[in-house]
Amino acid sequence: SFALNDVLEMVRLLYGDRVVFHNGDDEVAPGVTVHHIPGHTRGLQSVRVHSERGWVVLASDAAHYYENLEKETPFATLENMFLMLEGFRRLRMLAPTDAHIVPGHDPAVLKRYAPAAPALEGIVARLDAAPRT
């Protein structure tokens, strides 16, 4: 799942002081925090962003699809089943409601949220606004 050129570019960025590692939970900028959510892979972090509607949690691979979180069914590829299930609970602790958690790979995100602009329908969603009903 890694391309050699991507790995080499990451090493170049690291040696160019363009990469900062965060071990565990940390604030990366005002209103932007990262949170260690183990289970799927070691070192996985989700991002929490303070927006107009409150904290929004970008789950990343901690919840690939809405169904993973809603039914508490882990994604098929994982390192530790128990930790992934605990990760779902941690995501819920970080967000005001489940509607504030955005899974990492679900195409439904682009249907649930309004586009950033009409021409961006199905491409870029506004996660700072409440999901469409």
mmCIF file of N, CA, C and O in Angstrom, residues 30-85:
data_model
loop_
_atom_site.group_PDB
_atom_site.id
_atom_site.type_symbol
_atom_site.label_atom_id
_atom_site.label_comp_id
_atom_site.label_asym_id
_atom_site.label_seq_id
_atom_site.Cartn_x
_atom_site.Cartn_y
_atom_site.Cartn_z
ATOM 1 N N PRO A 30 -4.324 26.143 16.948
ATOM 2 C CA PRO A 30 -5.515 26.496 17.731
ATOM 3 C C PRO A 30 -6.772 25.918 17.082
ATOM 4 O O PRO A 30 -7.024 26.109 15.893
ATOM 5 N N GLY A 31 -7.518 25.135 17.856
ATOM 6 C CA GLY A 31 -8.752 24.539 17.352
ATOM 7 C C GLY A 31 -8.558 23.285 16.519
ATOM 8 O O GLY A 31 -9.508 22.772 15.932
ATOM 9 N N VAL A 32 -7.350 22.758 16.461
ATOM 10 C CA VAL A 32 -7.061 21.523 15.713
ATOM 11 C C VAL A 32 -6.220 20.607 16.599
ATOM 12 O O VAL A 32 -5.109 20.955 16.983
ATOM 13 N N THR A 33 -6.779 19.439 16.925
ATOM 14 C CA THR A 33 -6.067 18.488 17.761
ATOM 15 C C THR A 33 -6.015 17.127 17.075
ATOM 16 O O THR A 33 -6.874 16.801 16.257
ATOM 17 N N VAL A 34 -4.990 16.350 17.400
ATOM 18 C CA VAL A 34 -4.886 14.976 16.923
ATOM 19 C C VAL A 34 -5.009 14.054 18.131
ATOM 20 O O VAL A 34 -4.602 14.413 19.238
ATOM 21 N N HIS A 35 -5.585 12.861 17.882
ATOM 22 C CA HIS A 35 -5.863 11.927 18.973
ATOM 23 C C HIS A 35 -5.518 10.514 18.539
ATOM 24 O O HIS A 35 -5.986 10.044 17.498
ATOM 25 N N HIS A 36 -4.703 9.843 19.345
ATOM 26 C CA HIS A 36 -4.309 8.470 19.056
ATOM 27 C C HIS A 36 -5.528 7.557 19.219
ATOM 28 O O HIS A 36 -6.147 7.530 20.281
ATOM 29 N N ILE A 37 -5.870 6.840 18.152
ATOM 30 C CA ILE A 37 -6.997 5.905 18.157
ATOM 31 C C ILE A 37 -6.462 4.565 17.637
ATOM 32 O O ILE A 37 -6.483 4.300 16.435
ATOM 33 N N PRO A 38 -5.947 3.707 18.508
ATOM 34 C CA PRO A 38 -5.375 2.451 18.043
ATOM 35 C C PRO A 38 -6.450 1.452 17.615
ATOM 36 O O PRO A 38 -7.635 1.674 17.810
ATOM 37 N N GLY A 39 -5.991 0.367 17.022
ATOM 38 C CA GLY A 39 -6.893 -0.707 16.633
ATOM 39 C C GLY A 39 -6.717 -1.091 15.181
ATOM 40 O O GLY A 39 -6.411 -2.222 14.859
ATOM 41 N N HIS A 40 -6.915 -0.137 14.276
ATOM 42 C CA HIS A 40 -6.751 -0.436 12.853
ATOM 43 C C HIS A 40 -5.274 -0.615 12.536
ATOM 44 O O HIS A 40 -4.868 -1.630 11.978
ATOM 45 N N THR A 41 -4.470 0.396 12.892
ATOM 46 C CA THR A 41 -3.020 0.317 12.720
ATOM 47 C C THR A 41 -2.356 1.010 13.903
ATOM 48 O O THR A 41 -2.972 1.840 14.578
ATOM 49 N N ARG A 42 -1.100 0.698 14.124
ATOM 50 C CA ARG A 42 -0.357 1.361 15.201
ATOM 51 C C ARG A 42 -0.134 2.823 14.845
ATOM 52 O O ARG A 42 0.168 3.153 13.702
ATOM 53 N N GLY A 43 -0.301 3.674 15.809
ATOM 54 C CA GLY A 43 -0.022 5.088 15.598
ATOM 55 C C GLY A 43 -1.111 5.872 14.895
ATOM 56 O O GLY A 43 -0.953 7.061 14.647
ATOM 57 N N LEU A 44 -2.234 5.228 14.563
ATOM 58 C CA LEU A 44 -3.315 5.929 13.862
ATOM 59 C C LEU A 44 -3.843 7.079 14.712
ATOM 60 O O LEU A 44 -4.052 6.933 15.913
ATOM 61 N N GLN A 45 -4.040 8.218 14.076
ATOM 62 C CA GLN A 45 -4.613 9.368 14.762
ATOM 63 C C GLN A 45 -5.818 9.887 13.990
ATOM 64 O O GLN A 45 -5.858 9.831 12.761
ATOM 65 N N SER A 46 -6.784 10.367 14.725
ATOM 66 C CA SER A 46 -7.923 11.084 14.166
ATOM 67 C C SER A 46 -7.712 12.560 14.480
ATOM 68 O O SER A 46 -6.998 12.909 15.417
ATOM 69 N N VAL A 47 -8.364 13.411 13.703
ATOM 70 C CA VAL A 47 -8.207 14.854 13.857
ATOM 71 C C VAL A 47 -9.528 15.444 14.335
ATOM 72 O O VAL A 47 -10.596 15.101 13.818
ATOM 73 N N ARG A 48 -9.448 16.334 15.297
ATOM 74 C CA ARG A 48 -10.635 17.043 15.791
ATOM 75 C C ARG A 48 -10.447 18.521 15.492
ATOM 76 O O ARG A 48 -9.412 19.112 15.815
ATOM 77 N N VAL A 49 -11.454 19.111 14.837
ATOM 78 C CA VAL A 49 -11.388 20.505 14.408
ATOM 79 C C VAL A 49 -12.567 21.262 14.997
ATOM 80 O O VAL A 49 -13.714 20.820 14.889
ATOM 81 N N HIS A 50 -12.276 22.404 15.604
ATOM 82 C CA HIS A 50 -13.372 23.221 16.124
ATOM 83 C C HIS A 50 -13.926 24.067 14.983
ATOM 84 O O HIS A 50 -13.192 24.794 14.318
ATOM 85 N N SER A 51 -15.237 23.946 14.752
ATOM 86 C CA SER A 51 -15.889 24.647 13.646
ATOM 87 C C SER A 51 -17.079 25.435 14.181
ATOM 88 O O SER A 51 -17.350 25.439 15.378
ATOM 89 N N GLU A 52 -17.802 26.060 13.267
ATOM 90 C CA GLU A 52 -18.991 26.823 13.660
ATOM 91 C C GLU A 52 -20.029 25.957 14.351
ATOM 92 O O GLU A 52 -20.797 26.436 15.167
ATOM 93 N N ARG A 53 -20.065 24.664 14.049
ATOM 94 C CA ARG A 53 -21.052 23.782 14.681
ATOM 95 C C ARG A 53 -20.478 23.016 15.862
ATOM 96 O O ARG A 53 -21.069 22.086 16.379
ATOM 97 N N GLY A 54 -19.293 23.404 16.294
ATOM 98 C CA GLY A 54 -18.638 22.730 17.412
ATOM 99 C C GLY A 54 -17.529 21.829 16.909
ATOM 100 O O GLY A 54 -17.064 21.947 15.772
ATOM 101 N N TRP A 55 -17.089 20.913 17.778
ATOM 102 C CA TRP A 55 -16.003 20.003 17.412
ATOM 103 C C TRP A 55 -16.481 19.001 16.371
ATOM 104 O O TRP A 55 -17.516 18.366 16.537
ATOM 105 N N VAL A 56 -15.715 18.852 15.295
ATOM 106 C CA VAL A 56 -15.950 17.844 14.260
ATOM 107 C C VAL A 56 -14.749 16.908 14.289
ATOM 108 O O VAL A 56 -13.603 17.360 14.291
ATOM 109 N N VAL A 57 -15.013 15.608 14.329
ATOM 110 C CA VAL A 57 -13.955 14.610 14.407
ATOM 111 C C VAL A 57 -13.807 13.932 13.051
ATOM 112 O O VAL A 57 -14.757 13.319 12.546
ATOM 113 N N LEU A 58 -12.646 14.073 12.458
ATOM 114 C CA LEU A 58 -12.314 13.399 11.205
ATOM 115 C C LEU A 58 -11.698 12.062 11.604
ATOM 116 O O LEU A 58 -10.551 11.999 12.029
ATOM 117 N N ALA A 59 -12.488 11.009 11.486
ATOM 118 C CA ALA A 59 -12.121 9.714 12.056
ATOM 119 C C ALA A 59 -10.923 9.062 11.380
ATOM 120 O O ALA A 59 -10.249 8.246 11.996
ATOM 121 N N SER A 60 -10.668 9.403 10.123
ATOM 122 C CA SER A 60 -9.612 8.728 9.380
ATOM 123 C C SER A 60 -9.957 7.244 9.331
ATOM 124 O O SER A 60 -11.114 6.879 9.170
ATOM 125 N N ASP A 61 -8.979 6.370 9.501
ATOM 126 C CA ASP A 61 -9.234 4.935 9.429
ATOM 127 C C ASP A 61 -9.742 4.343 10.739
ATOM 128 O O ASP A 61 -9.953 3.137 10.833
ATOM 129 N N ALA A 62 -9.971 5.159 11.758
ATOM 130 C CA ALA A 62 -10.567 4.663 12.998
ATOM 131 C C ALA A 62 -12.013 4.245 12.757
ATOM 132 O O ALA A 62 -12.557 3.401 13.475
ATOM 133 N N ALA A 63 -12.648 4.820 11.749
ATOM 134 C CA ALA A 63 -13.987 4.413 11.287
ATOM 135 C C ALA A 63 -14.007 4.671 9.788
ATOM 136 O O ALA A 63 -14.115 5.809 9.356
ATOM 137 N N HIS A 64 -13.864 3.621 9.010
ATOM 138 C CA HIS A 64 -13.825 3.776 7.553
ATOM 139 C C HIS A 64 -15.170 4.258 7.004
ATOM 140 O O HIS A 64 -15.226 5.122 6.140
ATOM 141 N N TYR A 65 -16.256 3.649 7.501
ATOM 142 C CA TYR A 65 -17.600 3.928 6.997
ATOM 143 C C TYR A 65 -18.530 4.249 8.163
ATOM 144 O O TYR A 65 -18.278 3.853 9.300
ATOM 145 N N TYR A 66 -19.632 4.930 7.874
ATOM 146 C CA TYR A 66 -20.636 5.194 8.908
ATOM 147 C C TYR A 66 -21.078 3.889 9.565
ATOM 148 O O TYR A 66 -21.257 3.817 10.773
ATOM 149 N N GLU A 67 -21.248 2.839 8.766
ATOM 150 C CA GLU A 67 -21.711 1.554 9.285
ATOM 151 C C GLU A 67 -20.768 1.000 10.356
ATOM 152 O O GLU A 67 -21.222 0.408 11.333
ATOM 153 N N ASN A 68 -19.460 1.189 10.184
ATOM 154 C CA ASN A 68 -18.511 0.711 11.191
ATOM 155 C C ASN A 68 -18.835 1.307 12.554
ATOM 156 O O ASN A 68 -18.879 0.588 13.559
ATOM 157 N N LEU A 69 -19.072 2.589 12.577
ATOM 158 C CA LEU A 69 -19.349 3.276 13.837
ATOM 159 C C LEU A 69 -20.759 2.967 14.340
ATOM 160 O O LEU A 69 -20.952 2.653 15.509
ATOM 161 N N GLU A 70 -21.745 3.040 13.453
ATOM 162 C CA GLU A 70 -23.147 2.849 13.857
ATOM 163 C C GLU A 70 -23.411 1.453 14.392
ATOM 164 O O GLU A 70 -24.144 1.273 15.356
ATOM 165 N N LYS A 71 -22.830 0.437 13.747
ATOM 166 C CA LYS A 71 -23.063 -0.949 14.168
ATOM 167 C C LYS A 71 -21.924 -1.511 15.002
ATOM 168 O O LYS A 71 -21.960 -2.669 15.406
ATOM 169 N N GLU A 72 -20.907 -0.677 15.245
ATOM 170 C CA GLU A 72 -19.709 -1.090 15.959
ATOM 171 C C GLU A 72 -19.130 -2.377 15.361
ATOM 172 O O GLU A 72 -18.820 -3.337 16.057
ATOM 173 N N THR A 73 -18.997 -2.342 14.040
ATOM 174 C CA THR A 73 -18.385 -3.449 13.312
ATOM 175 C C THR A 73 -17.068 -2.956 12.732
ATOM 176 O O THR A 73 -17.058 -2.104 11.853
ATOM 177 N N PRO A 74 -15.961 -3.446 13.224
ATOM 178 C CA PRO A 74 -14.658 -2.990 12.738
ATOM 179 C C PRO A 74 -14.445 -3.296 11.261
ATOM 180 O O PRO A 74 -15.017 -4.240 10.717
ATOM 181 N N PHE A 75 -13.621 -2.507 10.642
ATOM 182 C CA PHE A 75 -13.196 -2.755 9.270
ATOM 183 C C PHE A 75 -12.414 -4.066 9.262
ATOM 184 O O PHE A 75 -11.796 -4.443 10.254
ATOM 185 N N ALA A 76 -12.437 -4.764 8.137
ATOM 186 C CA ALA A 76 -11.849 -6.110 8.062
ATOM 187 C C ALA A 76 -10.339 -6.139 8.322
ATOM 188 O O ALA A 76 -9.820 -7.112 8.854
ATOM 189 N N THR A 77 -9.634 -5.080 7.960
ATOM 190 C CA THR A 77 -8.191 -5.036 8.181
ATOM 191 C C THR A 77 -7.913 -4.286 9.471
ATOM 192 O O THR A 77 -8.214 -3.103 9.572
ATOM 193 N N LEU A 78 -7.368 -4.998 10.449
ATOM 194 C CA LEU A 78 -7.111 -4.355 11.733
ATOM 195 C C LEU A 78 -5.973 -5.041 12.452
ATOM 196 O O LEU A 78 -5.618 -6.174 12.148
ATOM 197 N N GLU A 79 -5.422 -4.328 13.403
ATOM 198 C CA GLU A 79 -4.351 -4.883 14.215
ATOM 199 C C GLU A 79 -4.912 -5.515 15.491
ATOM 200 O O GLU A 79 -4.469 -6.566 15.920
ATOM 201 N N ASN A 80 -5.922 -4.855 16.098
ATOM 202 C CA ASN A 80 -6.431 -5.318 17.380
ATOM 203 C C ASN A 80 -7.927 -5.012 17.462
ATOM 204 O O ASN A 80 -8.319 -3.847 17.533
ATOM 205 N N MET A 81 -8.752 -6.052 17.459
ATOM 206 C CA MET A 81 -10.212 -5.901 17.472
ATOM 207 C C MET A 81 -10.686 -5.121 18.700
ATOM 208 O O MET A 81 -11.488 -4.199 18.585
ATOM 209 N N PHE A 82 -10.201 -5.480 19.874
ATOM 210 C CA PHE A 82 -10.623 -4.802 21.097
ATOM 211 C C PHE A 82 -10.314 -3.311 21.031
ATOM 212 O O PHE A 82 -11.162 -2.472 21.334
ATOM 213 N N LEU A 83 -9.081 -2.973 20.616
ATOM 214 C CA LEU A 83 -8.701 -1.559 20.563
ATOM 215 C C LEU A 83 -9.491 -0.799 19.509
ATOM 216 O O LEU A 83 -9.792 0.379 19.693
ATOM 217 N N MET A 84 -9.844 -1.452 18.417
ATOM 218 C CA MET A 84 -10.642 -0.764 17.403
ATOM 219 C C MET A 84 -12.039 -0.457 17.946
ATOM 220 O O MET A 84 -12.568 0.634 17.744
ATOM 221 N N LEU A 85 -12.635 -1.401 18.672
ATOM 222 C CA LEU A 85 -13.943 -1.148 19.286
ATOM 223 C C LEU A 85 -13.838 -0.043 20.341
ATOM 224 O O LEU A 85 -14.724 0.810 20.439
#
